[in-house]
PDB file of C-alpha atoms in Angstrom:
ATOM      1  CA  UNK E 199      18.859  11.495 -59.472  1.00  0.00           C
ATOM      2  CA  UNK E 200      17.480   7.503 -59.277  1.00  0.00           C
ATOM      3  CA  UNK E 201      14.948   7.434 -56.931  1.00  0.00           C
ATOM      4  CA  UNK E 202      14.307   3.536 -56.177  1.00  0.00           C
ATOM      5  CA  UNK E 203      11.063   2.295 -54.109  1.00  0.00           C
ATOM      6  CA  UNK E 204      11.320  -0.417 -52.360  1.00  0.00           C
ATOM      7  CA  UNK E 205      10.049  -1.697 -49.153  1.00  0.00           C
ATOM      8  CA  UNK E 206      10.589  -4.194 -45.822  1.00  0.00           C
ATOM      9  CA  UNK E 207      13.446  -5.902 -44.196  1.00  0.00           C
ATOM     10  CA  UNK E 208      14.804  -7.291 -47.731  1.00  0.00           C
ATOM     11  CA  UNK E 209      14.128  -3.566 -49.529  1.00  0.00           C
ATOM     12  CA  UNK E 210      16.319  -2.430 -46.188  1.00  0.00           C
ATOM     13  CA  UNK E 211      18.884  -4.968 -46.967  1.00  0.00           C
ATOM     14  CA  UNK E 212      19.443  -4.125 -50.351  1.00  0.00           C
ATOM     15  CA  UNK E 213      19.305  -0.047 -50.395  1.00  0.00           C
ATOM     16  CA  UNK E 214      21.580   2.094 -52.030  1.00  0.00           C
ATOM     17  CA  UNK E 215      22.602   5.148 -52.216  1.00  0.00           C
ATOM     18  CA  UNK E 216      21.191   7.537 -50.065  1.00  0.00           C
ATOM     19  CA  UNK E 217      18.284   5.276 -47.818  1.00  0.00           C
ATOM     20  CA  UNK E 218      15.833   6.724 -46.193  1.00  0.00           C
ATOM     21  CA  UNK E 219      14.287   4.261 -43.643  1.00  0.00           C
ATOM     22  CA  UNK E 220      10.225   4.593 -43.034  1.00  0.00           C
ATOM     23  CA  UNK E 221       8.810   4.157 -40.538  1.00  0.00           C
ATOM     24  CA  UNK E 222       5.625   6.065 -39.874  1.00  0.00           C
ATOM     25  CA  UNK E 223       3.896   3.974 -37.228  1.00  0.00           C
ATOM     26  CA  UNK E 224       5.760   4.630 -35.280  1.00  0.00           C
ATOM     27  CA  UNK E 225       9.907   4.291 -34.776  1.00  0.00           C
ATOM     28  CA  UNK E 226      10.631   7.703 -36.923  1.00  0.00           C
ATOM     29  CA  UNK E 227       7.475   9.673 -35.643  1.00  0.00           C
ATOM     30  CA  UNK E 228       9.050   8.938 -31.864  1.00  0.00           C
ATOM     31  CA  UNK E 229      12.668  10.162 -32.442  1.00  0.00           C
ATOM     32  CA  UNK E 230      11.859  13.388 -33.709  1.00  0.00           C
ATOM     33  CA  UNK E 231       9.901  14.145 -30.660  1.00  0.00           C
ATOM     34  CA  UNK E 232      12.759  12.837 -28.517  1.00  0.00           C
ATOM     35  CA  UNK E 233      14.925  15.518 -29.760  1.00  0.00           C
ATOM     36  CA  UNK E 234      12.460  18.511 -29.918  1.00  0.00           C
ATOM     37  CA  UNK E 235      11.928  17.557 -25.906  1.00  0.00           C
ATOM     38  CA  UNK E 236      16.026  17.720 -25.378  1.00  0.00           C
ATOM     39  CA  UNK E 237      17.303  14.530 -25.427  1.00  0.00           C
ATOM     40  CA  UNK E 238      21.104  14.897 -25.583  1.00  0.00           C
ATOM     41  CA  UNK E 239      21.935  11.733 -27.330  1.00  0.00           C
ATOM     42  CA  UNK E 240      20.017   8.891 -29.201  1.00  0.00           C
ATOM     43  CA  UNK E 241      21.025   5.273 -29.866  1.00  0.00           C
ATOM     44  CA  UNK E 242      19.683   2.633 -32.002  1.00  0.00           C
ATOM     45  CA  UNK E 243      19.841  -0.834 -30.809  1.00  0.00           C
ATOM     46  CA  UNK E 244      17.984  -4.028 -32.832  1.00  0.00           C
ATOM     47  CA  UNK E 245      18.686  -6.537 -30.458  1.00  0.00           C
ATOM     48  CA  UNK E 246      16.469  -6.460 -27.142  1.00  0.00           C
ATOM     49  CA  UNK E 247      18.267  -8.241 -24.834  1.00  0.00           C
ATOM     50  CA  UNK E 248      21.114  -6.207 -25.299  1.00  0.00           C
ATOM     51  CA  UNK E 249      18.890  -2.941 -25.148  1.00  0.00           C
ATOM     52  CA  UNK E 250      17.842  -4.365 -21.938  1.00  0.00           C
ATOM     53  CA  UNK E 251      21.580  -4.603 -20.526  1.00  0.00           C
ATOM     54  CA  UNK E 252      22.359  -1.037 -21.954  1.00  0.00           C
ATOM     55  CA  UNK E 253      19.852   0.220 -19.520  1.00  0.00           C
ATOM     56  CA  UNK E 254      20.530  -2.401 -16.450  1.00  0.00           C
ATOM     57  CA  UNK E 255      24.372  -0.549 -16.668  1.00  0.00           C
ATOM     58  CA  UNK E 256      23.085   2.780 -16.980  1.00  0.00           C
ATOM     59  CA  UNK E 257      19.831   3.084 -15.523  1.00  0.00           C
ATOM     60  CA  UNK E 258      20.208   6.916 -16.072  1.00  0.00           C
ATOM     61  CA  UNK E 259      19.507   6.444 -19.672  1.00  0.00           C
ATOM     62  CA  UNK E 260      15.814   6.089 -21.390  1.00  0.00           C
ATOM     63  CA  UNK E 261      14.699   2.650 -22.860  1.00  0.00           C
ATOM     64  CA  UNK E 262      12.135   3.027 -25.700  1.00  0.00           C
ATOM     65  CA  UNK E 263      10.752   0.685 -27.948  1.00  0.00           C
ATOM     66  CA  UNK E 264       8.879  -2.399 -28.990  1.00  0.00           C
ATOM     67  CA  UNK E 265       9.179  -6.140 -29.710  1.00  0.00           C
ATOM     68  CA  UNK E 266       6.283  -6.795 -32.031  1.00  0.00           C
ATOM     69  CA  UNK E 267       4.225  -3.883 -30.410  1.00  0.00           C
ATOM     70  CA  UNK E 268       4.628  -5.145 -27.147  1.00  0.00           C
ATOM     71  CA  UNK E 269       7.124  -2.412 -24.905  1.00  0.00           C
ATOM     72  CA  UNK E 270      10.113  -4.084 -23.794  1.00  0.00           C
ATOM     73  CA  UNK E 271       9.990  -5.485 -20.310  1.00  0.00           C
ATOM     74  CA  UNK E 272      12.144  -3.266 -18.279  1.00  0.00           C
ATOM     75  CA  UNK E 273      11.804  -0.170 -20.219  1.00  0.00           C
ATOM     76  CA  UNK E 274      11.034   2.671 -19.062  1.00  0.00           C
ATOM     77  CA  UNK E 275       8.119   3.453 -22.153  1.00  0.00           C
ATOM     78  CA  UNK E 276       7.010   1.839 -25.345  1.00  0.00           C
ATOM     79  CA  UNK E 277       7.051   3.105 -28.839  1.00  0.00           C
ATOM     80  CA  UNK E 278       4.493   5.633 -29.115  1.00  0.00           C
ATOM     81  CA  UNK E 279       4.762   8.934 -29.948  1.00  0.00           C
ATOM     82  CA  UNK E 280       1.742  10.104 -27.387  1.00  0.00           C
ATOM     83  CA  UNK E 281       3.552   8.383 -24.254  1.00  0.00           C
ATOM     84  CA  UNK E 282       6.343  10.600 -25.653  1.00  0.00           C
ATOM     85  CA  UNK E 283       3.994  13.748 -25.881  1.00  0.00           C
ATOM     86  CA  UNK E 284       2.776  12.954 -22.162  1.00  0.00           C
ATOM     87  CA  UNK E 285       6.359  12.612 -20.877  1.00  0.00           C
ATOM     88  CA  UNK E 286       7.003  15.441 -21.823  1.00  0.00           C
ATOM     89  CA  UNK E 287      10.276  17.908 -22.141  1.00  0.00           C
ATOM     90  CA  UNK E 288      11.635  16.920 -18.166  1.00  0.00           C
ATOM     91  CA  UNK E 289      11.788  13.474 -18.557  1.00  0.00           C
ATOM     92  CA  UNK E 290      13.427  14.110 -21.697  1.00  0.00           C
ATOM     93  CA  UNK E 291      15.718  17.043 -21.137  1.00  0.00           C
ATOM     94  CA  UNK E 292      19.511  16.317 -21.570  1.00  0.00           C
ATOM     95  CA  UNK E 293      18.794  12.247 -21.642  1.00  0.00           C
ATOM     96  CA  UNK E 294      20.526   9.591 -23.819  1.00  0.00           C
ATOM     97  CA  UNK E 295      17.411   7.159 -25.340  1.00  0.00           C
ATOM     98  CA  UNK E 296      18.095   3.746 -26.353  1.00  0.00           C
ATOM     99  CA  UNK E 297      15.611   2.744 -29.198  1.00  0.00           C
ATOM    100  CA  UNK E 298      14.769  -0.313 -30.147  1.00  0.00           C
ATOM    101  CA  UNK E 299      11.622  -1.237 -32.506  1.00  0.00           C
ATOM    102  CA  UNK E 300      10.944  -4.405 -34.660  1.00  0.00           C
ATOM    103  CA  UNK E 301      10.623  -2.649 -38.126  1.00  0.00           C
ATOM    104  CA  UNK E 302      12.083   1.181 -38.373  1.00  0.00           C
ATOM    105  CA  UNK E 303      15.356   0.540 -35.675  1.00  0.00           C
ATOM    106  CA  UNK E 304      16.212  -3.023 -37.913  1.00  0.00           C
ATOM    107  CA  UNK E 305      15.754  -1.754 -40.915  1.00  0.00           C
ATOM    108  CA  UNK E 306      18.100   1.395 -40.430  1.00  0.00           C
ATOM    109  CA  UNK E 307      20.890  -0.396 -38.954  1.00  0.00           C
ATOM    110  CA  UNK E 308      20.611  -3.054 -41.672  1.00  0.00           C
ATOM    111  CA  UNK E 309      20.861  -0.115 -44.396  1.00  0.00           C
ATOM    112  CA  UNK E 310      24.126   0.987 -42.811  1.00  0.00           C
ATOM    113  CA  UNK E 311      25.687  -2.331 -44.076  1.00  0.00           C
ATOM    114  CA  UNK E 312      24.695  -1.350 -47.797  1.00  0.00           C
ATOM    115  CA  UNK E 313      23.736   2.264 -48.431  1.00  0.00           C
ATOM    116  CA  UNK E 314      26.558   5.349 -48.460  1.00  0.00           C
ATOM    117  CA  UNK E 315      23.766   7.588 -46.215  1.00  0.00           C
ATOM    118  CA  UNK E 316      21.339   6.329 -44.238  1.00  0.00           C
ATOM    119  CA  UNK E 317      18.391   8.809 -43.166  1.00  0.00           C
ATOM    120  CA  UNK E 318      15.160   7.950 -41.394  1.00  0.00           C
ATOM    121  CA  UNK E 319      11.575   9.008 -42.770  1.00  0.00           C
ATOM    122  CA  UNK E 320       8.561  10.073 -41.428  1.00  0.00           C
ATOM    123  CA  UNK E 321       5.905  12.589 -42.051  1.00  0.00           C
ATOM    124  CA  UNK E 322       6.461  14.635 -39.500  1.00  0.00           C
ATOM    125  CA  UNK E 323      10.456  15.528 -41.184  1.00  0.00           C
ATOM    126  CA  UNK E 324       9.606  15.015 -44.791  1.00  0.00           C
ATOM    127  CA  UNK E 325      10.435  18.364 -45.679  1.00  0.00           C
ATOM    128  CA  UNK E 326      13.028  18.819 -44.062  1.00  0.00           C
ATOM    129  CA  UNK E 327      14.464  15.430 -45.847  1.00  0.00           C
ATOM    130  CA  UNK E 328      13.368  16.416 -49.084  1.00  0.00           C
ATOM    131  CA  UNK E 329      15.622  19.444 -49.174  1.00  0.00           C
ATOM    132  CA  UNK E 330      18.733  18.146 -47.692  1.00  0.00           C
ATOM    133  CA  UNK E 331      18.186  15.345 -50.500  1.00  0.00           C
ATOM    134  CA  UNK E 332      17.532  17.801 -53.381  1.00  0.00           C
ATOM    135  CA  UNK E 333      20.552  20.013 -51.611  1.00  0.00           C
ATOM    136  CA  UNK E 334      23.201  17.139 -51.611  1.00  0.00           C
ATOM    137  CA  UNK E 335      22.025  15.264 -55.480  1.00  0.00           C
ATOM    138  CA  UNK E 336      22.981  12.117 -54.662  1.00  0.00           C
ATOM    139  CA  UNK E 337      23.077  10.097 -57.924  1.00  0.00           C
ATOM    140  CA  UNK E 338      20.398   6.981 -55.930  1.00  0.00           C
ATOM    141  CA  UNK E 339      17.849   7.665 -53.611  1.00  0.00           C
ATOM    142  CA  UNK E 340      16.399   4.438 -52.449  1.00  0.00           C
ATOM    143  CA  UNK E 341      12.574   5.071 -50.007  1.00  0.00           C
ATOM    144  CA  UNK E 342      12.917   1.998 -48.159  1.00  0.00           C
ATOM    145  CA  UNK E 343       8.863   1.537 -47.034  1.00  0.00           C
ATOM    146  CA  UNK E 344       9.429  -0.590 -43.911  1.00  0.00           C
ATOM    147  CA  UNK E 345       6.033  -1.781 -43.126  1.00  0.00           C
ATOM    148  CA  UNK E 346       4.229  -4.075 -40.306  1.00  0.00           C
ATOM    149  CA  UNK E 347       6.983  -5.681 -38.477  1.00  0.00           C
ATOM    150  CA  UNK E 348       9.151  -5.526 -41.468  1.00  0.00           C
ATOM    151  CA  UNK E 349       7.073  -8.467 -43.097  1.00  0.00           C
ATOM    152  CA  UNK E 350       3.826  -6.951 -44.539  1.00  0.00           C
ATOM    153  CA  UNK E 351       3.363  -3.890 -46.166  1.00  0.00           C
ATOM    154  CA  UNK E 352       1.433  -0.792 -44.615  1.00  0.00           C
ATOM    155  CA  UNK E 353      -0.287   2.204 -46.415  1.00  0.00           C
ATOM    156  CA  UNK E 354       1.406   4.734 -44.017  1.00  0.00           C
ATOM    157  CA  UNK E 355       4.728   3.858 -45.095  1.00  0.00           C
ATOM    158  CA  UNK E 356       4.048   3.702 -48.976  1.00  0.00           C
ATOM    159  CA  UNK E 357       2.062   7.025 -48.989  1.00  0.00           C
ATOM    160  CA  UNK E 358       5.386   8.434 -47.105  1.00  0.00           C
ATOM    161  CA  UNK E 359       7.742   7.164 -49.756  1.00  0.00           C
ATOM    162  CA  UNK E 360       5.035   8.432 -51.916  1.00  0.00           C
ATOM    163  CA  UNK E 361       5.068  12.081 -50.494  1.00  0.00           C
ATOM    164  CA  UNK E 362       9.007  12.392 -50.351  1.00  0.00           C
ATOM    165  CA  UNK E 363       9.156  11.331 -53.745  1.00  0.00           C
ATOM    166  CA  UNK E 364       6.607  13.946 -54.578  1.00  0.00           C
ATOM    167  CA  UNK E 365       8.975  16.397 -52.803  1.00  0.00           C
ATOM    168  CA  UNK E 366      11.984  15.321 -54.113  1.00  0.00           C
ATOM    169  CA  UNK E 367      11.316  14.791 -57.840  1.00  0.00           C
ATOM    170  CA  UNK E 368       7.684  16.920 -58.303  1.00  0.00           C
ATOM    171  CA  UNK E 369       5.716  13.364 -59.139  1.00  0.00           C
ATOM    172  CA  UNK E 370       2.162  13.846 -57.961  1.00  0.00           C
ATOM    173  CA  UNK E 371       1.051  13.030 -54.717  1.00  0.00           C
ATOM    174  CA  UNK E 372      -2.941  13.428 -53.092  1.00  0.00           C
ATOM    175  CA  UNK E 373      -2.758  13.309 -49.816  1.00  0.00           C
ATOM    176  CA  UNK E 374      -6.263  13.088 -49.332  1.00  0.00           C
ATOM    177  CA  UNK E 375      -6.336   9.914 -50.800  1.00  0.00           C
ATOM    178  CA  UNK E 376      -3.227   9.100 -48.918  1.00  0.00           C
ATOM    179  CA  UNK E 377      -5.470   9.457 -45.697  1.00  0.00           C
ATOM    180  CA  UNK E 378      -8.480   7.361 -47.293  1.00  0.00           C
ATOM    181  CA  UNK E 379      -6.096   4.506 -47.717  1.00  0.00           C
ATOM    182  CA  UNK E 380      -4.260   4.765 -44.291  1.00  0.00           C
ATOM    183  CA  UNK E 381      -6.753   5.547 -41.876  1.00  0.00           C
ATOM    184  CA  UNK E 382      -9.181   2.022 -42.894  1.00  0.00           C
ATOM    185  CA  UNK E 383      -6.578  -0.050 -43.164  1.00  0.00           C
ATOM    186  CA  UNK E 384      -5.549  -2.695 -40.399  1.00  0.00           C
ATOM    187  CA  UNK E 385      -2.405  -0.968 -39.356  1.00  0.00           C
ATOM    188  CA  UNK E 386      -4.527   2.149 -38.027  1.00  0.00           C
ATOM    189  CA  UNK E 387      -7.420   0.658 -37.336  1.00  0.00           C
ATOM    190  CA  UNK E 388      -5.594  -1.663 -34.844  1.00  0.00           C
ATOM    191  CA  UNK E 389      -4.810   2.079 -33.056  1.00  0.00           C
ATOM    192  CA  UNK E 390      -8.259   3.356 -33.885  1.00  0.00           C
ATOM    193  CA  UNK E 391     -10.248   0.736 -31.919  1.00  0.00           C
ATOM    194  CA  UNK E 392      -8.075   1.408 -28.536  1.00  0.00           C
ATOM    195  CA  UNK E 393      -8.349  -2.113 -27.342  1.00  0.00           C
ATOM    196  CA  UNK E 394      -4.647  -2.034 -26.376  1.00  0.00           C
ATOM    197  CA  UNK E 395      -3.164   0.345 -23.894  1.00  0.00           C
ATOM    198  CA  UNK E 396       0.114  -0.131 -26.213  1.00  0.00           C
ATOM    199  CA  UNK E 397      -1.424   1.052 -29.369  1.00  0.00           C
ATOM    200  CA  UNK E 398      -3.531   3.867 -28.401  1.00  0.00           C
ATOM    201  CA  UNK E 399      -5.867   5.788 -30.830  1.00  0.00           C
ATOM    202  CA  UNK E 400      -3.711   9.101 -30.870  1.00  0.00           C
ATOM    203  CA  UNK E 401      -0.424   7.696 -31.728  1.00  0.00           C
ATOM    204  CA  UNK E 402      -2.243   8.380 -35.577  1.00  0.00           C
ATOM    205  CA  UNK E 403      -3.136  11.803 -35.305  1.00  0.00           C
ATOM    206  CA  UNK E 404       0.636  12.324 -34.357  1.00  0.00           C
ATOM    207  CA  UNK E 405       2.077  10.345 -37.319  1.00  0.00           C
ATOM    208  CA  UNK E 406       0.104  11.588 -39.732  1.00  0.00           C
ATOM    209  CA  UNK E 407       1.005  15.418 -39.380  1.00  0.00           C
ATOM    210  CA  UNK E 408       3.192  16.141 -42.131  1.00  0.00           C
ATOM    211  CA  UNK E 409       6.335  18.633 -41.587  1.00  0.00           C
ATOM    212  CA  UNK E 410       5.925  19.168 -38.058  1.00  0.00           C
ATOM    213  CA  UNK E 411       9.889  19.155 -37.406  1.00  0.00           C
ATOM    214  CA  UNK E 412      12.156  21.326 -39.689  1.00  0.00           C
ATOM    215  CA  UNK E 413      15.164  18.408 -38.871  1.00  0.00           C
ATOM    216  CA  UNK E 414      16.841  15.969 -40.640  1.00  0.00           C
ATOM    217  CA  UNK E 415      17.504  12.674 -38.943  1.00  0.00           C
ATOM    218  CA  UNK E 416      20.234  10.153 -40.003  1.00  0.00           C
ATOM    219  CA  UNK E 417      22.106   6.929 -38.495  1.00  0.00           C
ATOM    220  CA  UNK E 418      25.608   6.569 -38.747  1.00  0.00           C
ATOM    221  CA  UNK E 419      28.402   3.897 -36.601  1.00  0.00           C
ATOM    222  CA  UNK E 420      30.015   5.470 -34.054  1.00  0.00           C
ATOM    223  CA  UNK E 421      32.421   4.134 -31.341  1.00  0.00           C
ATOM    224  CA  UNK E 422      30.548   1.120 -31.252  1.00  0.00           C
ATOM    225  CA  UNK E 423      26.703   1.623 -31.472  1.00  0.00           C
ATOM    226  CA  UNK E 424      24.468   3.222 -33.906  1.00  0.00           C
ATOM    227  CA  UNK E 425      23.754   6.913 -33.277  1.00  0.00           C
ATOM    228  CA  UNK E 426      21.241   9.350 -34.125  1.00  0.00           C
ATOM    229  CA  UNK E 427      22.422  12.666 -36.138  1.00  0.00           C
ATOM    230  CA  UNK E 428      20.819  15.720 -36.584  1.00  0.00           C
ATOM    231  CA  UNK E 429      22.376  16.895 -39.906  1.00  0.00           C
ATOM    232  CA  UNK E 430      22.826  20.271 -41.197  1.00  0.00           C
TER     233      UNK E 430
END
């Protein structure tokens, strides 16, 4: 098996293979916890505008996600994996979510252009990835380390591709250090400080717990959008 690290929009772009899409803070730490509070269905839409009008003609369904950080305007919560904690399992329950996020929703439906399977990456379902990968042998495995807004690079991300890779193949992996590198770095301290009710402190502490879910997440086209799958 090839395993191939690469990272942001262009590492999306170009993935092969089996992709897995990271996107620790915070796009693939949210969806997870959509489904373990019973959401029925989940979409994945990279154009905001047109997330917007998905929820102006069904105003039953859930809008989640960011533009740069910022939630949408006229959603109905941001991109944070503690608003999704607070919400709980009765806002949730039998719900379609549209998701929309600058980095981890892009880069996934980008990937579907170019990779044979696309799956999306987190801590919280490494595992659970890991096995399905080592189960099915693909012949390339590309960790596709999506970063800050798709542009910069981010610790979180690279010490996930890191971690499945240690999973996968058996290559080494400290965690500890992992954690050193993450937690004083920009894209956690800009959580850590709380200075922004969008990008509070325990969105982190959630992201960072490693094999919380026992699923497997992927993204595949489906009568016109870009769905969420649970796979065996």
């Amino acid at each position: 098996m090839d395993i191939i690290r690469t990272r942001l929009a262009e590492g999306a772009r170009e993935s092969r293979g089996t992709a897995v899409i990271i996107d620790v803070f915070r796009a693939f730490s949210c969806v997870p916890f959509f489904f373990h509070f019973g959401a029925k269905r989940i979409f994945l839409e990279a154009d905001p505008d047109k997330a917007v009008s998905i929820k102006k003609s069904r105003p039953g369904w859930i809008l989640a996600g960011e533009i740069n950080e910022i939630p949408i305007e006229g959603g109905d919560l941001g991109n944070s994996p503690s608003e999704v904690l607070l919400k709980g399992r009765e806002f949730f329950r039998g719900k379609t979510v549209v998701h929309r996020t600058t980095a981890g929703v892009t880069g996934a439906i980008a990937a579907l252009e170019c990779a044979d399977e696309v799956l999306l990456g987190s801590f919280l379902t490494a595992a659970a990835t890991a096995r399905y990968i080592r189960g099915r042998k693909p012949g390339t495995v590309t960790l596709v380390a999506m970063g800050s807004r798709a542009l910069e690079p981010a610790p979180e991300d690279e010490a996930c591709a890191a971690y499945l890779e240690h999973l996968i193949s058996g290559r080494a992996y400290d965690h500890s250090a992992a954690l050193r590198d993450i937690l004083f770095a920009p894209s956690a301290e800009k959580f850590l400080r709380g200075e922004k009710g969008y990008l509070p402190p325990e969105d982190p502490v959630l992201c960072l717990q490693r094999d919380l879910f026992d699923m497997v997440l992927g993204a595949e086209h489906k009568d016109g959008r870009v769905v969420v799958t649970r796979k065996a």
